[in-house]
Amino acid sequence: MSAHPASSRPASPGTIGLTGVTGALGGLVARALADDLRHDLRLLARDPARAPDVDTDVRRCDYADAEGARAALRGVRTLLLVSAAESAERRAQHRTMIAAAADAGVEHVVYTSFAGAAPDATFTLGRDHHDAEQAIRESSMAFTLLRDSFYLDALPLFADREGVIRGPAGDGRVGAVARADVADVAAAVLRDPAAHRDTTYTLTGPEALTLAEVAARAGAVLERPLRFVDEPVEAAYAWRREVYGAAPWQLDAWVSTYTAIADGSVSMLTDDVAAVAGHPPRSLEEALAR
Ligand SMILES: NC(=O)c1ccc[n+]([C@@H]2O[C@H](COP(=O)([O-])OP(=O)(O)OC[C@H]3O[C@@H](n4cnc5c(N)ncnc54)[C@H](OP(=O)(O)O)[C@@H]3O)[C@@H](O)[C@H]2O)c1
């Protein structure tokens, strides 16, 4: 006889489709689920040859290719949709992929959104995430939205060659979350999607840090002196435009990463990582130690 009554067992998630598996987050989720759910996994990658080798079904899937995505998704019941790389086409790619998932019969989509996603979010890419959330809500699919704060382990990468993190963040704070914690939450949701149906989680770390604190503490772990230098918004645009010659949407995204920290829109802290993953969120030091 089973040790657990049938009613306490998670309902089967069916075939789980994972996107983003050639990247950091999706790769962690693929490895976490492969141990015991290998036969239920389908990895979806633009270049299947670069997917992690965890002895699973692998299909080609590009968010921009509706027909290819529909074919790759047929038979998938639960889908992890990792948000697309930053680009001017990102909203359209998300919408194409979401429509393809619904057409292919996907029942539940788990989407990596952004903390405070809204049409007027200070972080301009948070507006793209709101658009994707809307498309998901308007579809026939059940959903779980993982609204991630900025990635804790990515913050030190903001530093230039001289170790300076420069931007208009002032002494604002960010409740940044370890990518590994986002992966743990995603894996828990995918194992038992019915328990997280039509739910939105805001995933943060254990503390809200200023960028000066991030620089000092990350520098100590990485054994590389880092420091934060505040700058006016206009100056932030000017040198980025000059050095990178980037498009306006890209400049807005870069600079608003800092202004979102300055105005408190990413300072929130939640218990959602602990509640879903079953362990406390990792600290900056723990995130960087990996
Ligand atoms: N919260 C934050 O601070 C933060 C920071 C950075 C990024 N993000 C978002 O979080 C996502 C996951 O983070 P990550 O660190 O795992 O990023 P990552 O290592 O760059 O991986 C992104 C993954 O998404 C795939 N992908 C991107 N655009 C795609 C498209 N149009 N069609 C199909 N696949 C596509 C990539 O495939 P390829 O290998 O083919 O490129 C890759 O597997 C990112 O894609 C981005 O949207 C959030």
Coordinates of N, CA and C in Angstrom, one line a residue, residues 95-203:
R95 N 4.5 36.8 -27.8 CA 3.2 36.6 -28.2 C 3.0 35.4 -29.2
T96 N 4.0 35.3 -30.1 CA 4.0 34.2 -31.0 C 4.1 32.8 -30.3
M97 N 5.0 32.8 -29.3 CA 5.2 31.5 -28.6 C 4.0 31.2 -27.7
I98 N 3.4 32.2 -27.1 CA 2.2 31.9 -26.2 C 1.1 31.4 -27.1
A99 N 0.8 32.1 -28.2 CA -0.2 31.6 -29.1 C 0.0 30.2 -29.6
A100 N 1.3 29.9 -29.9 CA 1.7 28.6 -30.4 C 1.4 27.5 -29.4
A101 N 1.7 27.9 -28.1 CA 1.5 26.9 -27.0 C 0.0 26.6 -26.8
A102 N -0.8 27.7 -26.9 CA -2.2 27.5 -26.7 C -2.8 26.6 -27.9
D103 N -2.3 26.9 -29.1 CA -2.8 26.2 -30.3 C -2.4 24.7 -30.2
A104 N -1.2 24.5 -29.6 CA -0.6 23.1 -29.6 C -1.3 22.3 -28.5
G105 N -2.1 22.9 -27.6 CA -2.8 22.2 -26.6 C -2.1 22.2 -25.2
V106 N -1.1 23.1 -25.1 CA -0.5 23.2 -23.7 C -1.5 23.7 -22.7
E107 N -1.6 23.0 -21.6 CA -2.6 23.4 -20.6 C -2.2 24.4 -19.6
H108 N -0.9 24.4 -19.3 CA -0.4 25.3 -18.2 C 1.0 25.8 -18.6
V109 N 1.1 27.2 -18.5 CA 2.4 27.8 -18.8 C 3.0 28.5 -17.6
V110 N 4.3 28.2 -17.4 CA 5.0 28.8 -16.3 C 6.0 29.8 -16.9
Y111 N 5.8 31.1 -16.6 CA 6.5 32.2 -17.4 C 7.4 32.9 -16.4
T112 N 8.6 33.2 -16.8 CA 9.6 34.0 -16.0 C 9.4 35.5 -16.3
S113 N 8.6 36.1 -15.4 CA 8.3 37.5 -15.6 C 9.2 38.4 -14.8
F114 N 8.8 39.6 -14.5 CA 9.7 40.5 -13.7 C 8.9 41.1 -12.5
A115 N 9.6 41.3 -11.4 CA 9.0 41.9 -10.2 C 8.4 43.2 -10.5
G116 N 7.1 43.4 -10.3 CA 6.5 44.7 -10.5 C 6.1 44.9 -12.0
A117 N 6.1 43.8 -12.8 CA 5.7 44.0 -14.2 C 4.4 44.8 -14.3
A118 N 4.4 45.8 -15.1 CA 3.3 46.7 -15.3 C 3.5 47.5 -16.5
P119 N 2.4 48.1 -17.1 CA 2.5 48.9 -18.3 C 3.4 50.1 -18.1
D120 N 3.5 50.6 -16.9 CA 4.3 51.8 -16.6 C 5.4 51.5 -15.7
A121 N 5.9 50.2 -15.7 CA 7.0 49.9 -14.8 C 8.2 50.8 -15.1
T122 N 9.0 51.2 -14.0 CA 10.1 52.0 -14.3 C 11.2 51.3 -15.1
F123 N 11.4 50.0 -14.8 CA 12.3 49.2 -15.6 C 11.6 48.9 -16.9
T124 N 12.0 49.4 -18.0 CA 11.2 49.4 -19.2 C 10.9 47.9 -19.7
L125 N 11.8 47.0 -19.4 CA 11.6 45.6 -19.8 C 10.5 45.0 -19.0
G126 N 10.2 45.6 -17.8 CA 9.1 45.1 -17.0 C 7.7 45.4 -17.7
R127 N 7.7 46.3 -18.7 CA 6.5 46.6 -19.5 C 6.4 45.4 -20.5
D128 N 7.5 44.9 -21.1 CA 7.4 43.8 -22.0 C 6.8 42.6 -21.3
H129 N 7.3 42.4 -20.0 CA 6.8 41.3 -19.2 C 5.3 41.4 -19.0
H130 N 4.9 42.6 -18.7 CA 3.4 42.8 -18.5 C 2.7 42.4 -19.8
D131 N 3.2 42.8 -20.9 CA 2.6 42.4 -22.2 C 2.5 40.9 -22.3
A132 N 3.6 40.2 -22.0 CA 3.5 38.7 -22.1 C 2.5 38.1 -21.1
E133 N 2.5 38.7 -19.9 CA 1.5 38.2 -18.8 C 0.1 38.4 -19.4
Q134 N -0.2 39.5 -20.0 CA -1.5 39.8 -20.5 C -1.9 38.7 -21.6
A135 N -0.9 38.4 -22.5 CA -1.2 37.4 -23.5 C -1.5 36.1 -22.9
I136 N -0.7 35.8 -21.8 CA -1.0 34.5 -21.2 C -2.3 34.5 -20.5
R137 N -2.7 35.6 -19.8 CA -4.0 35.6 -19.1 C -5.1 35.6 -20.1
E138 N -4.9 36.1 -21.3 CA -6.0 36.1 -22.3 C -6.1 34.8 -23.0
S139 N -5.1 33.9 -22.9 CA -5.1 32.6 -23.5 C -6.0 31.7 -22.7
S140 N -6.2 30.5 -23.3 CA -7.0 29.5 -22.6 C -6.2 28.7 -21.5
M141 N -4.9 29.0 -21.4 CA -4.1 28.2 -20.6 C -4.1 28.7 -19.1
A142 N -3.9 27.7 -18.2 CA -3.6 28.0 -16.8 C -2.2 28.6 -16.8
F143 N -1.9 29.3 -15.7 CA -0.5 29.9 -15.7 C 0.0 30.0 -14.3
T144 N 1.3 30.1 -14.2 CA 2.0 30.5 -13.0 C 3.1 31.5 -13.5
L145 N 3.0 32.7 -12.8 CA 3.9 33.8 -13.2 C 5.0 33.9 -12.2
L146 N 6.2 33.7 -12.6 CA 7.4 33.9 -11.7 C 7.9 35.3 -11.9
R147 N 7.5 36.2 -11.1 CA 8.0 37.6 -11.2 C 9.3 37.7 -10.5
D148 N 10.4 37.6 -11.2 CA 11.8 37.6 -10.7 C 12.2 39.0 -10.5
S149 N 12.9 39.3 -9.3 CA 13.6 40.5 -9.2 C 14.9 40.4 -10.1
F150 N 15.7 41.4 -10.0 CA 17.0 41.3 -10.8 C 17.8 40.1 -10.2
Y151 N 18.6 39.5 -11.1 CA 19.3 38.3 -10.6 C 20.5 38.8 -9.8
L152 N 20.6 38.2 -8.6 CA 21.7 38.6 -7.7 C 23.0 38.3 -8.2
D153 N 23.1 37.1 -8.9 CA 24.4 36.7 -9.4 C 24.8 37.4 -10.7
A154 N 23.9 38.2 -11.2 CA 24.2 39.0 -12.4 C 24.7 40.4 -12.0
L155 N 24.4 40.9 -10.8 CA 24.7 42.3 -10.5 C 26.2 42.6 -10.6
P156 N 27.1 41.8 -10.2 CA 28.5 42.1 -10.3 C 28.9 42.3 -11.8
L157 N 28.2 41.7 -12.7 CA 28.5 41.8 -14.1 C 28.2 43.2 -14.6
F158 N 27.5 44.0 -13.8 CA 27.3 45.4 -14.3 C 28.6 46.2 -14.2
A159 N 29.6 45.7 -13.5 CA 30.9 46.4 -13.3 C 31.7 46.5 -14.6
D160 N 32.4 47.6 -14.8 CA 33.2 47.7 -16.0 C 34.6 47.1 -15.7
R161 N 35.5 47.3 -16.6 CA 36.8 46.7 -16.5 C 37.6 47.2 -15.2
E162 N 37.3 48.4 -14.9 CA 37.9 49.0 -13.7 C 37.2 48.6 -12.4
G163 N 36.1 47.8 -12.5 CA 35.4 47.4 -11.3 C 34.4 48.4 -10.9
V164 N 33.9 49.3 -11.7 CA 33.0 50.3 -11.3 C 31.6 49.9 -11.9
I165 N 30.6 49.9 -10.9 CA 29.2 49.8 -11.3 C 28.7 51.2 -11.4
R166 N 28.4 51.7 -12.5 CA 28.0 53.1 -12.7 C 26.6 53.3 -13.2
G167 N 25.8 54.0 -12.5 CA 24.4 54.2 -13.0 C 23.6 55.0 -12.0
P168 N 22.5 55.5 -12.4 CA 21.6 56.4 -11.5 C 20.7 55.6 -10.5
A169 N 21.4 54.8 -9.6 CA 20.6 54.1 -8.7 C 20.6 54.7 -7.3
G170 N 21.4 55.8 -7.1 CA 21.5 56.4 -5.8 C 21.7 55.4 -4.7
D171 N 21.0 55.7 -3.6 CA 21.0 54.7 -2.5 C 19.8 53.9 -2.4
G172 N 19.1 53.7 -3.6 CA 18.0 52.8 -3.6 C 18.4 51.4 -3.4
R173 N 17.4 50.5 -3.1 CA 17.7 49.1 -2.8 C 17.0 48.2 -3.7
V174 N 17.7 47.0 -3.9 CA 17.1 45.9 -4.7 C 17.1 44.6 -4.0
G175 N 15.9 44.0 -4.0 CA 15.7 42.7 -3.4 C 16.1 41.5 -4.3
A176 N 17.3 41.6 -4.9 CA 17.7 40.7 -6.0 C 17.7 39.3 -5.6
V177 N 17.4 38.4 -6.5 CA 17.2 36.9 -6.2 C 18.2 36.1 -7.0
A178 N 18.7 35.0 -6.3 CA 19.7 34.1 -7.0 C 19.0 33.4 -8.1
R179 N 19.6 33.3 -9.2 CA 19.1 32.5 -10.3 C 18.8 31.1 -9.9
A180 N 19.6 30.5 -9.0 CA 19.4 29.1 -8.5 C 18.1 29.0 -7.8
D181 N 17.7 30.1 -7.1 CA 16.4 30.1 -6.4 C 15.2 30.1 -7.3
V182 N 15.4 30.9 -8.4 CA 14.3 31.0 -9.4 C 14.2 29.6 -10.0
A183 N 15.3 28.9 -10.3 CA 15.3 27.6 -10.9 C 14.6 26.6 -9.9
D184 N 14.9 26.7 -8.6 CA 14.3 25.8 -7.6 C 12.8 26.0 -7.6
V185 N 12.4 27.2 -7.6 CA 10.9 27.5 -7.6 C 10.3 27.0 -8.9
A186 N 10.9 27.2 -10.0 CA 10.4 26.7 -11.3 C 10.2 25.2 -11.3
A187 N 11.3 24.5 -10.8 CA 11.2 23.1 -10.7 C 10.1 22.6 -9.8
A188 N 9.9 23.2 -8.7 CA 8.9 22.8 -7.8 C 7.5 23.0 -8.4
V189 N 7.3 24.1 -9.1 CA 6.0 24.4 -9.8 C 5.8 23.3 -10.9
L190 N 6.8 23.0 -11.6 CA 6.7 22.1 -12.7 C 6.4 20.7 -12.3
R191 N 6.8 20.3 -11.1 CA 6.6 19.0 -10.5 C 5.1 18.9 -10.1
D192 N 4.5 20.0 -9.8 CA 3.1 19.9 -9.3 C 2.3 21.2 -9.7
P193 N 2.1 21.3 -11.1 CA 1.6 22.6 -11.6 C 0.2 22.9 -11.0
A194 N -0.6 21.9 -10.7 CA -2.0 22.1 -10.3 C -2.0 22.9 -9.0
A195 N -1.0 22.7 -8.1 CA -0.9 23.4 -6.8 C -0.5 24.8 -7.0
H196 N -0.1 25.2 -8.2 CA 0.3 26.6 -8.4 C -0.5 27.3 -9.6
R197 N -1.6 26.7 -9.8 CA -2.4 27.1 -11.0 C -2.9 28.6 -10.8
D198 N -2.8 29.4 -11.8 CA -3.3 30.8 -11.9 C -2.7 31.6 -10.7
T199 N -1.5 31.4 -10.4 CA -0.8 32.1 -9.2 C 0.4 32.9 -9.7
T200 N 0.6 34.0 -9.1 CA 1.7 34.9 -9.3 C 2.6 34.9 -8.1
Y201 N 3.9 34.6 -8.3 CA 4.9 34.7 -7.3 C 5.9 35.8 -7.6
T202 N 6.3 36.6 -6.6 CA 7.3 37.6 -6.7 C 8.6 37.0 -6.0
L203 N 9.6 36.7 -6.8 CA 10.8 36.0 -6.3 C 11.9 37.0 -6.0

